[in-house]
Every structure is written in C-alpha cells, then in structure tokens.
GROMACS .gro file of C-alpha atoms in nm:
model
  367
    1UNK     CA    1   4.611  -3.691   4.059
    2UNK     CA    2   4.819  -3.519   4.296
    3UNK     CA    3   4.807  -3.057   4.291
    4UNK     CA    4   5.132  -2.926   4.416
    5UNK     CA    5   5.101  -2.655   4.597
    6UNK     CA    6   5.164  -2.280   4.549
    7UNK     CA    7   5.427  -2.029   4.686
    8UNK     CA    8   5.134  -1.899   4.889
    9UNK     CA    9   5.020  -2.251   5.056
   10UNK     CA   10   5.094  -2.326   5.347
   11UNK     CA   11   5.006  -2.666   5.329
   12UNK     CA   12   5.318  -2.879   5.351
   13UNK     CA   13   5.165  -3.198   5.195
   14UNK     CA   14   5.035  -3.246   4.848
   15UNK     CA   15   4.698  -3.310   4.869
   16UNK     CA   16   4.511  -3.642   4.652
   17UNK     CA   17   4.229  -3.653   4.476
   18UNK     CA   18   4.100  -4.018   4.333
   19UNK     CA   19   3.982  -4.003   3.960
   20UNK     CA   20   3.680  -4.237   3.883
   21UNK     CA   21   3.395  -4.074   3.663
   22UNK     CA   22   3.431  -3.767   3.835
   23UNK     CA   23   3.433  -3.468   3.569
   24UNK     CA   24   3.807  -3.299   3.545
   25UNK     CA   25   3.583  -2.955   3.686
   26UNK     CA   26   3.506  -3.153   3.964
   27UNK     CA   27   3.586  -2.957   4.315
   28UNK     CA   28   3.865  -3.088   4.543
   29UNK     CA   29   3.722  -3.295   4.786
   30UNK     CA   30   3.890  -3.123   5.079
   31UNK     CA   31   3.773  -2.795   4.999
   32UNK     CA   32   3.438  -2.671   5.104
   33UNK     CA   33   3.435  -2.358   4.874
   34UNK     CA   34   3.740  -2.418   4.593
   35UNK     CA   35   3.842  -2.074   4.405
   36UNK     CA   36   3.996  -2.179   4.141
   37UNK     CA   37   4.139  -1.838   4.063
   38UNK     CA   38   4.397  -1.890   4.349
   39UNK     CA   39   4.576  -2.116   4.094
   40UNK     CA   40   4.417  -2.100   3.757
   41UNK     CA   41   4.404  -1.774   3.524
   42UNK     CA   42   4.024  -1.699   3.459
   43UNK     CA   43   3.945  -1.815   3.133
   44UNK     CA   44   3.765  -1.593   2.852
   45UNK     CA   45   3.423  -1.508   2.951
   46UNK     CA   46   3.113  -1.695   2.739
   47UNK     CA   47   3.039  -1.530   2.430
   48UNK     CA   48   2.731  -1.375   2.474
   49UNK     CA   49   2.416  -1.447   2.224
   50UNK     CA   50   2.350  -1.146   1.970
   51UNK     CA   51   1.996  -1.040   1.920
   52UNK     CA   52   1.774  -1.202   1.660
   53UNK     CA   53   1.794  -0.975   1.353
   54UNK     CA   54   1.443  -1.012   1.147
   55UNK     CA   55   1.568  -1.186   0.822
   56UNK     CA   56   1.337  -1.062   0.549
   57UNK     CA   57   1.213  -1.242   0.251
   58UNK     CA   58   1.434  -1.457   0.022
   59UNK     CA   59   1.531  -1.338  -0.323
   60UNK     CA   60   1.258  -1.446  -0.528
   61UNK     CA   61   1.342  -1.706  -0.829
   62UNK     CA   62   1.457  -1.543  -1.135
   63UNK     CA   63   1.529  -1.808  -1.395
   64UNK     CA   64   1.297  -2.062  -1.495
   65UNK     CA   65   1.251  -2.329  -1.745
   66UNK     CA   66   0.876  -2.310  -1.936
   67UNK     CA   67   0.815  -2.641  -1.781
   68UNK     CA   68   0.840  -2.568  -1.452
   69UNK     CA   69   0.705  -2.225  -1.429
   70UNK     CA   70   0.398  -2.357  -1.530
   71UNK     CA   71   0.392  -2.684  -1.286
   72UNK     CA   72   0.444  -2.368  -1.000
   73UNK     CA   73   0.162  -2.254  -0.758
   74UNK     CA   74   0.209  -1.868  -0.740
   75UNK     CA   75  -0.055  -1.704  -0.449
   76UNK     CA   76  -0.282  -1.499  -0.557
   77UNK     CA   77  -0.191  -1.103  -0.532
   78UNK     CA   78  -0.201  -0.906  -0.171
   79UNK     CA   79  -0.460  -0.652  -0.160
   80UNK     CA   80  -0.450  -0.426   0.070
   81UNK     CA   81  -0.772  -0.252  -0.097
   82UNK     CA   82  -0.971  -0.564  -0.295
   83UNK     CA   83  -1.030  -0.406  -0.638
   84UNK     CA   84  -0.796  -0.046  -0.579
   85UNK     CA   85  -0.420  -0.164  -0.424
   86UNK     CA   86  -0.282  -0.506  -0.459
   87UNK     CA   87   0.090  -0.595  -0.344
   88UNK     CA   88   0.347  -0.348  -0.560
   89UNK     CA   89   0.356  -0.019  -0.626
   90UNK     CA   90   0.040   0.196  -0.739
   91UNK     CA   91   0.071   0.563  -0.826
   92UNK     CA   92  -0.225   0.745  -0.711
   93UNK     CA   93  -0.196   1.099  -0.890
   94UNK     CA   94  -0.434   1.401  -0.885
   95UNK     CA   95  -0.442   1.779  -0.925
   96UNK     CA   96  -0.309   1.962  -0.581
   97UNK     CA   97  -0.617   2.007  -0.347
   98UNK     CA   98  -0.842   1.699  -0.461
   99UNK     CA   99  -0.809   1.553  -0.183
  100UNK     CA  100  -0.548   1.323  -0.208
  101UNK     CA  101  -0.378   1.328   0.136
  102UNK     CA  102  -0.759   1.286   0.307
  103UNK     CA  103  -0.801   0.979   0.062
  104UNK     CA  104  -0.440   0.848   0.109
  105UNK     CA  105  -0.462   0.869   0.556
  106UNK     CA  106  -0.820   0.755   0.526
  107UNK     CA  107  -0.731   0.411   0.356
  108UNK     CA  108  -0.434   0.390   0.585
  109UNK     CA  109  -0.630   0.457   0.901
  110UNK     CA  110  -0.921   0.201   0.763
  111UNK     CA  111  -0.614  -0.092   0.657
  112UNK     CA  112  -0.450  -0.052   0.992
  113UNK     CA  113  -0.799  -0.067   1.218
  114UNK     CA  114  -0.949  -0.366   0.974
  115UNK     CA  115  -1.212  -0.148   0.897
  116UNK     CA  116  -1.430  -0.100   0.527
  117UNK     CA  117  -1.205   0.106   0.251
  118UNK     CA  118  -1.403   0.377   0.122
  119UNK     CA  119  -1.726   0.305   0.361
  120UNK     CA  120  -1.814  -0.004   0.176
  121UNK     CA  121  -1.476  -0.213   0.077
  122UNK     CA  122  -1.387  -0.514   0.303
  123UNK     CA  123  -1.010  -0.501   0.391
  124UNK     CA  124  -0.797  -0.736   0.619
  125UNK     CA  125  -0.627  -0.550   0.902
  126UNK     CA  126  -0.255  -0.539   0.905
  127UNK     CA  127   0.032  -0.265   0.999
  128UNK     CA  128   0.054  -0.006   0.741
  129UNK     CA  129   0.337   0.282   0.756
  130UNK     CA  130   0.211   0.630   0.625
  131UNK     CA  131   0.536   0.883   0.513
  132UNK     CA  132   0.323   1.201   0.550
  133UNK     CA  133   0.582   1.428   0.378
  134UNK     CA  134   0.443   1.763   0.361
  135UNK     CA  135   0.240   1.765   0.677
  136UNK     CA  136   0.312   1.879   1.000
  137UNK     CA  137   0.224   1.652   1.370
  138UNK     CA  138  -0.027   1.897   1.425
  139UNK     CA  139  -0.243   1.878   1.117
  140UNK     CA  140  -0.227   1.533   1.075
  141UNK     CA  141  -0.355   1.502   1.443
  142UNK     CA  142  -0.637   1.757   1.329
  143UNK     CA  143  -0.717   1.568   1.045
  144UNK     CA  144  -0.689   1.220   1.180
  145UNK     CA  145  -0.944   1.335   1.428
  146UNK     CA  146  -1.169   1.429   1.191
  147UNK     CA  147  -1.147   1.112   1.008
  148UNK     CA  148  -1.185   0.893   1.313
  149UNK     CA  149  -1.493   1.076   1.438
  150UNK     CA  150  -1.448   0.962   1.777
  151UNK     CA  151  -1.326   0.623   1.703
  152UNK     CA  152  -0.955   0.477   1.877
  153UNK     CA  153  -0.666   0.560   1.648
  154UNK     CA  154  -0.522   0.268   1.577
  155UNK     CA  155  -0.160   0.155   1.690
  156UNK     CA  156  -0.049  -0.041   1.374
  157UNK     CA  157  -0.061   0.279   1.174
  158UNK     CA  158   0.329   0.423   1.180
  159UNK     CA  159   0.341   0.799   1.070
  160UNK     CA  160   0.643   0.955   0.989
  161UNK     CA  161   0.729   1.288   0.876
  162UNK     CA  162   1.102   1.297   0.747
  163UNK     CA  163   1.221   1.038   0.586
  164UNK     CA  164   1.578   0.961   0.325
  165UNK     CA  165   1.554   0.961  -0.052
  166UNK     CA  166   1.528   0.643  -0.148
  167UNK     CA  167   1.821   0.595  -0.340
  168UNK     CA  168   2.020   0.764  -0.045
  169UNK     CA  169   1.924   0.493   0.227
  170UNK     CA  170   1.534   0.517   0.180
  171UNK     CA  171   1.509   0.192   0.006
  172UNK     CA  172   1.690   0.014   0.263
  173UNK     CA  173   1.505   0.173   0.602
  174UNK     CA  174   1.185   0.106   0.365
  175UNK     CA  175   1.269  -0.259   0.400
  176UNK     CA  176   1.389  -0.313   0.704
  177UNK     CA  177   1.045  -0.188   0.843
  178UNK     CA  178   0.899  -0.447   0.648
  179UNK     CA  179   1.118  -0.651   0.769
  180UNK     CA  180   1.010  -0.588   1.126
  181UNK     CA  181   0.697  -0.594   1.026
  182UNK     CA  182   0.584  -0.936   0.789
  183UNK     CA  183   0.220  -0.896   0.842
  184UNK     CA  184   0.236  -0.494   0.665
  185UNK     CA  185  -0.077  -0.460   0.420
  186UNK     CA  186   0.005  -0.104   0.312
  187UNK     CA  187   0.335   0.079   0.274
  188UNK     CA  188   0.205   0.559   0.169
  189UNK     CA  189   0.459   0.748   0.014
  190UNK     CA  190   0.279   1.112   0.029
  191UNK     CA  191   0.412   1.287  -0.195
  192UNK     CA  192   0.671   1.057  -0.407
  193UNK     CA  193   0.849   1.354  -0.526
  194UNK     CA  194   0.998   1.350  -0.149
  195UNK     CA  195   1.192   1.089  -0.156
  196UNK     CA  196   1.295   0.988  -0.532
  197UNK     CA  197   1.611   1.157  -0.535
  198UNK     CA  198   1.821   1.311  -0.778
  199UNK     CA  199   1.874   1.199  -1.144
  200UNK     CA  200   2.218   1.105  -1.231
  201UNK     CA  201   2.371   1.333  -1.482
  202UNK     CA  202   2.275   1.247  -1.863
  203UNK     CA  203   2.000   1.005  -1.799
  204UNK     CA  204   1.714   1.076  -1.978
  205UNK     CA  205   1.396   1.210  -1.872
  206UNK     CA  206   1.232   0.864  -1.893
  207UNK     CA  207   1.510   0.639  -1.772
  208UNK     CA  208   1.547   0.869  -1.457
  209UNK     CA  209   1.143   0.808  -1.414
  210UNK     CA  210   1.149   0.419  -1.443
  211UNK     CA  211   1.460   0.432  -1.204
  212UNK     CA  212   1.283   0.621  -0.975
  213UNK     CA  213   1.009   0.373  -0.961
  214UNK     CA  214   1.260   0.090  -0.919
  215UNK     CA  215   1.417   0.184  -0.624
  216UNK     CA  216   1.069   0.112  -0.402
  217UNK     CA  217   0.922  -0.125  -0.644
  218UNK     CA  218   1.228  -0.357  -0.543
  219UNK     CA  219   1.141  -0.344  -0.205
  220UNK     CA  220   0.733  -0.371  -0.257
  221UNK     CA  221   0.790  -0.701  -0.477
  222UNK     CA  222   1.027  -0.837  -0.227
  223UNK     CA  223   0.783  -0.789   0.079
  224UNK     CA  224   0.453  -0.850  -0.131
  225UNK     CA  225   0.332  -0.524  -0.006
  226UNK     CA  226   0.100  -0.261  -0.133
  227UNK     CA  227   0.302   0.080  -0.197
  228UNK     CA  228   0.094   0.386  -0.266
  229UNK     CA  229   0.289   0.664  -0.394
  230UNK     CA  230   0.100   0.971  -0.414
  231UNK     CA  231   0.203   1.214  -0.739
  232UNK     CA  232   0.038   1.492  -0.947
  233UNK     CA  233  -0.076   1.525  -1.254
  234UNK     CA  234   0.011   1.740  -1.507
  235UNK     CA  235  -0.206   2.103  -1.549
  236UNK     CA  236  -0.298   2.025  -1.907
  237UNK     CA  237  -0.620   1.762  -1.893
  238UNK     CA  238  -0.594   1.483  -2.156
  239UNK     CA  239  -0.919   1.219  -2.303
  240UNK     CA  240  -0.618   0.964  -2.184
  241UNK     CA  241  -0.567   0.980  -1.795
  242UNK     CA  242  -0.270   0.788  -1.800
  243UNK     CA  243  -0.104   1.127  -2.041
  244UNK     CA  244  -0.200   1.353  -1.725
  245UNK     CA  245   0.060   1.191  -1.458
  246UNK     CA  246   0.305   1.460  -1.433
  247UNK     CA  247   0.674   1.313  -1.557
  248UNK     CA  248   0.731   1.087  -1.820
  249UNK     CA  249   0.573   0.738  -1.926
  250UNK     CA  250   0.828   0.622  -1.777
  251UNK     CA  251   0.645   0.642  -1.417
  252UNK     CA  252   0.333   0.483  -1.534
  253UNK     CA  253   0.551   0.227  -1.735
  254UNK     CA  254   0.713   0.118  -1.415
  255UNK     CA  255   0.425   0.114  -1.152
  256UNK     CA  256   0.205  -0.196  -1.139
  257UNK     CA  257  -0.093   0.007  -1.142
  258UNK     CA  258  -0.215   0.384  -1.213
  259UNK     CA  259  -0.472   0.551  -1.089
  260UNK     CA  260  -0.631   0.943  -1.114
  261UNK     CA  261  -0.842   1.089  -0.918
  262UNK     CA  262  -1.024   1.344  -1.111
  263UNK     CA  263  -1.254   1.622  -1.020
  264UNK     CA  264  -1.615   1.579  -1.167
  265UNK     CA  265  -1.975   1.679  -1.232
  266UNK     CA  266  -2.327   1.546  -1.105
  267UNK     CA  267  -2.372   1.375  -0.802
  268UNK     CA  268  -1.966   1.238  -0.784
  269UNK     CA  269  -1.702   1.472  -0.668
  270UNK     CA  270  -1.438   1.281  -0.778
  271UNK     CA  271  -1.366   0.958  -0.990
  272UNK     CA  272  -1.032   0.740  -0.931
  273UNK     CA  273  -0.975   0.578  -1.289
  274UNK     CA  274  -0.726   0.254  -1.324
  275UNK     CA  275  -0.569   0.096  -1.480
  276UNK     CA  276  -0.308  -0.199  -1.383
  277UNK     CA  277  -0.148  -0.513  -1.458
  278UNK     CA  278  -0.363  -0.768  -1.164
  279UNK     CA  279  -0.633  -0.504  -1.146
  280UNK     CA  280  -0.896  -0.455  -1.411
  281UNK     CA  281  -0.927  -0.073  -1.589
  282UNK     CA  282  -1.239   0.077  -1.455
  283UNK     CA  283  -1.389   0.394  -1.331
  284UNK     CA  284  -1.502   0.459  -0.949
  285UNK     CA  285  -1.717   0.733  -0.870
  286UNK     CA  286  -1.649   0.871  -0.511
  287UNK     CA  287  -1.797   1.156  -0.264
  288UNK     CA  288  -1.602   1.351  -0.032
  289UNK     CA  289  -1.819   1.363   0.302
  290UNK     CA  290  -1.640   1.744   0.447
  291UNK     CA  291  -1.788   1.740   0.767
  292UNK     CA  292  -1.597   1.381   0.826
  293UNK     CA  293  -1.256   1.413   0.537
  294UNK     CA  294  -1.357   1.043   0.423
  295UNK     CA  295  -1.381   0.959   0.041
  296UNK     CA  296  -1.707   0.702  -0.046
  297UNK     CA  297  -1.716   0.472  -0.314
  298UNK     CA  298  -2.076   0.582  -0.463
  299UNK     CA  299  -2.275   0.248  -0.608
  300UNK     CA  300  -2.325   0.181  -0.989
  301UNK     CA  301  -2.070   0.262  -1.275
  302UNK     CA  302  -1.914   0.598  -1.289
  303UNK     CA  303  -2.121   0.777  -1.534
  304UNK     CA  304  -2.445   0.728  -1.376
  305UNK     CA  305  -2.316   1.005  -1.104
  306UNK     CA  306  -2.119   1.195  -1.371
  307UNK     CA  307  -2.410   1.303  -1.627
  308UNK     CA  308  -2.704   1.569  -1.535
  309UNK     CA  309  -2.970   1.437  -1.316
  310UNK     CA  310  -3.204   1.417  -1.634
  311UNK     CA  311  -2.872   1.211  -1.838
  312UNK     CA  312  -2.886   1.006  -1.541
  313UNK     CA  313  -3.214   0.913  -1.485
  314UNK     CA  314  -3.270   0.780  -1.857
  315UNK     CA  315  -2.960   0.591  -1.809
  316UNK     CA  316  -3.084   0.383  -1.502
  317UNK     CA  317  -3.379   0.302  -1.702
  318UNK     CA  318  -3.265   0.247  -2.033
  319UNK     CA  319  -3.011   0.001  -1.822
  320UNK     CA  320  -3.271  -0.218  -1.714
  321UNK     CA  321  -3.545  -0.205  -1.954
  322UNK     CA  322  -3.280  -0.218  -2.356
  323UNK     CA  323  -3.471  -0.146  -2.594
  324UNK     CA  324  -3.678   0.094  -2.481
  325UNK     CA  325  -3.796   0.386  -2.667
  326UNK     CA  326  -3.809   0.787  -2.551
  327UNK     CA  327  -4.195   0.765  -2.470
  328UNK     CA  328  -4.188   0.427  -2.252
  329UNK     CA  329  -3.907   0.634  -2.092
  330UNK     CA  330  -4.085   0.972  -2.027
  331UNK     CA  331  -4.385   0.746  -1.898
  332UNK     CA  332  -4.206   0.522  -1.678
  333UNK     CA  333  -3.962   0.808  -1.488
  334UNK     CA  334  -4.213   1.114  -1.517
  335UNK     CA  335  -3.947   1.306  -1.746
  336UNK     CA  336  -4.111   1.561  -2.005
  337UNK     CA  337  -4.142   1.348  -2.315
  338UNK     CA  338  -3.975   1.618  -2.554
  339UNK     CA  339  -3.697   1.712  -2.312
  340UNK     CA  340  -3.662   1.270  -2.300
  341UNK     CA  341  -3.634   1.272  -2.632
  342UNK     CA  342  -3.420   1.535  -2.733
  343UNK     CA  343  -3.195   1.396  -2.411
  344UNK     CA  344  -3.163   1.085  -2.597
  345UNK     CA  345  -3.037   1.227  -2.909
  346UNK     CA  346  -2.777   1.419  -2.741
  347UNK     CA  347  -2.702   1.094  -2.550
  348UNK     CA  348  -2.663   0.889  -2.839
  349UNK     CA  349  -2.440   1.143  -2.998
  350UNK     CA  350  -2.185   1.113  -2.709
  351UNK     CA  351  -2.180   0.770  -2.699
  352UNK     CA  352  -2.363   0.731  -2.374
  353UNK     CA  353  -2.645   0.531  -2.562
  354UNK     CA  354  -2.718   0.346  -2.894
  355UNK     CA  355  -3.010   0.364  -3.069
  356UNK     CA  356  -3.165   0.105  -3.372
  357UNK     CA  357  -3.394   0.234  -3.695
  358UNK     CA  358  -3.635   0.132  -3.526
  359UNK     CA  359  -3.547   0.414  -3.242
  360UNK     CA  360  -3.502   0.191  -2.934
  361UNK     CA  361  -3.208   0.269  -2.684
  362UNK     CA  362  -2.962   0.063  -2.540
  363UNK     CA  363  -2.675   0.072  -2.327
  364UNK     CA  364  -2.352   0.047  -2.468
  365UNK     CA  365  -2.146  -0.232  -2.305
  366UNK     CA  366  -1.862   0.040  -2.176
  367UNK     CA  367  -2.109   0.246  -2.007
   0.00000   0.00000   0.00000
C-alpha cells in the first residue's frame, strides 16, 4: 500500500508498507513516533459514558385474570413499625401539642439507628427521610438531643425543612429519593398540610381530600415504603376517632391506615387508636417520658391504664380469675369490699365488665 506524500514532505520517494495481518491502524514501519494528524483530520472524540441514573421500581401489574392472581406469591407487607406502620401511607393525626412531632422524630430516629420503636418494638434498620415542616435546624437539634440522650445520631436519617407541594414537583423529588435510596423503611411528612397543595377549582371537599392522598400514596405503593403523614384532628371530640381527623372522609378513605393519638386519663398519657387495611384496629396505651421526649408503648390493653387505679385493679383480677365475684375480689387485691362492689356496678354499667344472676364478673372480649 503505497502513502503519497504531502505538500509539506520532503521526502521525494513514496514510502511502502507490506499488508499481511497487520491492522489498517497499524503504524508505518519507518516511523518511530507516526502523528497521524500530519495527514489525517482528527476524528470525533469517544462518546463519553453518562452516569448510572437509579431506575426505580417497575409499574406494578394492574390487570389480572382470577386465575392467576391467585396462583401469585405477593410478600408480605413492609413494616417499618411491626404492628403501627406497614409499607403505604398512614395518617397519624392528633390535637396540636400532643406530642406528635416528639412521637413522629422519635420513630424516625429509632427506624434509622435499628433500634426498639416505642422502647419495646423490634424494627429493622433502614434510611428513613423526615420533612420536618414547621421546625427550625435549631430545635430539631435541641430536640434530637434530647431524644438521643447521649447516643450517635444516626446518618441514615435525612431531615429536611422546605420541601415542594406535592402536586407541584413534591411527588416526583419524593421518589427519586426513594429511588436513591431502595433499602428506605420510613418516608415523615410533618405536617401533611405542607405539602398537599391547592385544590383545583370546583372539586369537592372530598374529592380534593382523596386526591391529596393520591399524590404520595402513588409514590409509597410504588417504593413499598412506609409514609407517615402527620395531620390534626378536628376540635370537636367524637365516640368514633376516625370522625375527629380534620378534613373530609375522604383522607381516611384514601390512607391505608389511620391512627389518633388521643390525650387520656390514669396511668396513660396518650393512646394511638387504628385502624387499617394490613393492620388490625386496636388501642395502644403510651407514656410520654419529658425528661427524655420519647413516647412508650405501656404493656396490657389500653383500658387497664385508662380507668382509675381502683377500675384498674379489679380489671387485672377479674381478667385472670372470670367469674369471680366482688368479695373474692376485695379479698384477693385488699380493695374495701363496699367501694369493690359498688366499683363493679358502675363497671358493668359502662361496659367495662359483665356480670351473670348469679353476680360473677367477667371480662368482656373487647376489653
């Protein structure tokens, strides 16, 4: 293959080179250090790899034949608190100064560090991103160091402090966090009311509510992720807890689970009732510990920490020993037998016993 040479060269003679498997790249074999620029335009540089974008979750299925939906595995629910929060979204609602925003940073400060929900509830560490929304840096560094009593603060707990509505771009930095971040066990919204948005002109009260839900429940169900969106209740108390979220039904409607945290009386100074579609309804009672901000889960149902001390005692008793009568009861606990007995009837006529002719007590099976 013979290279003529340029205007430039000053070598007179073509020069040879002898093809056998040689690549066509090959260098000339008389030159010691070929520049192939001297007669060859440089060609385009190498495109140059982009950086891996985190691809989130696929779609889930949304059409199925009865056959095969039944023939399919599903996993069993995320929890990011066993029993409380499982994977979607949960509204958490309370009156303003419960104690909400102590509750809310204490789970997300136990979920992040792996360590027991409410003193007592295993939980499996994970990253967990807390939208504190009505604090400042400063007090949640006060109050985080209050709750941590010493302890590291752990670094897969993101805390942010402004953040888009979600149907303005929310939604979609919501998920690409979680995209970032597979392993997430808890996603805080504190308060909700922060980031829902605007209602579209002439949408009613309770399809604006329902929306409003959608727009993170989307996300949640797409990630498998527990969302906690704190909310208040309404200042008008209700027998139904579910009537005392502030809004519509429509909020309840479209959250996978509701709870309340309600102030009581006794030895509980709060209990969180739920109610949910993969977590059973039921009653926790819970004491706030000042001196540390943490929230406890207190042992035995509700109502034994919710009743008098005398209510309570007869309770415990009556709970293992059905059937027993006011007497056995003043004899076994040291209670004044007519003070026991009257107790009883006033129990039994707010349904937190049942009695036979005969005058024995029971528990009921609710309480």
């Amino acid at each position: 293959m013979t290279r003529p040479a340029g205007p430039d060269d000053p070598r007179p003679t073509p020069h040879l080179r002898v093809v056998h498997d040689d690549p066509q790249d090959a260098p000339w074999p008389d030159e010691t250090d070929p520049d192939p620029a001297s007669w060859a335009e440089p060609g385009p540089e190498p495109p140059q790899a982009a950086p891996a974008v985190p691809q989130g979750p696929a779609r889930p299925r949304a059409v199925w034949n009865a056959a095969d939906l039944m023939a399919t595995d599903f996993p069993e629910p995320r929890w990011a608190v066993p029993g409380f929060f499982a994977e979607g979204v949960s509204l958490l609602a309370g009156p303003p100064k419960v104690g909400k925003s102590w509750l809310s940073l204490g789970l997300g400060l136990d979920v992040a560090a792996g360590r027991p929900a409410f003193g007592t509830v295993p939980v499996e560490a994970g990253p967990v991103l807390y939208l504190a929304l009505e604090d400042t840096p400063r007090r949640l560094k006060t109050r985080m160091g209050k709750l941590l009593a010493g302890r590291p603060a752990p670094r897969d707990l993101t805390i942010v402090t402004e953040f888009p509505p979600l149907p303005q771009g929310g939604a979609d930095a919501l998920d690409r966090w979680l995209t970032q971040n597979p392993d997430a066990r808890l996603v805080v919204i504190d308060v909700f009311a922060k980031v829902r948005g605007s209602s579209a002109p002439g949408v009613a009260a309770y399809d604006a509510d329902y929306a409003a839900i959608g727009h993170v429940k989307q996300v949640a169900d797409r990630h498998s992720v527990a969302t906690i969106l704190v909310h208040h209740v309404r200042k008008m108390g209700s027998d139904d807890f579910l009537a005392e979220v502030s809004g519509t039904n429509g909020l309840a409607g479209a959250a996978d689970a509701t709870l309340v945290l309600k102030r009581s009386r006794g030895k509980a100074d709060g209990v969180l009732h739920i109610t949910g579609r993969d977590v059973d309804e039921n009653e926790h009672a819970l004491a706030f510990q000042p001196e540390s901000g943490n929230w406890l889960l207190l042992d035995g149902p509700a109502t034994d920490h919710t009743i008098g001390d005398t209510r309570a005692t007869i309770l415990a008793h009556v709970r293992t020993h059905p059937g027993t009568r006011p007497k056995d009861i003043a004899t076994a606990t040291g209670l004044d037998y007519a003070n026991t007995r009257q107790t009883c009837t006033r129990m039994a006529k707010d349904g937190q016993l049942h009695t036979d002719a005969s005058g024995a007590y029971v528990v009921p099976e609710q309480v």
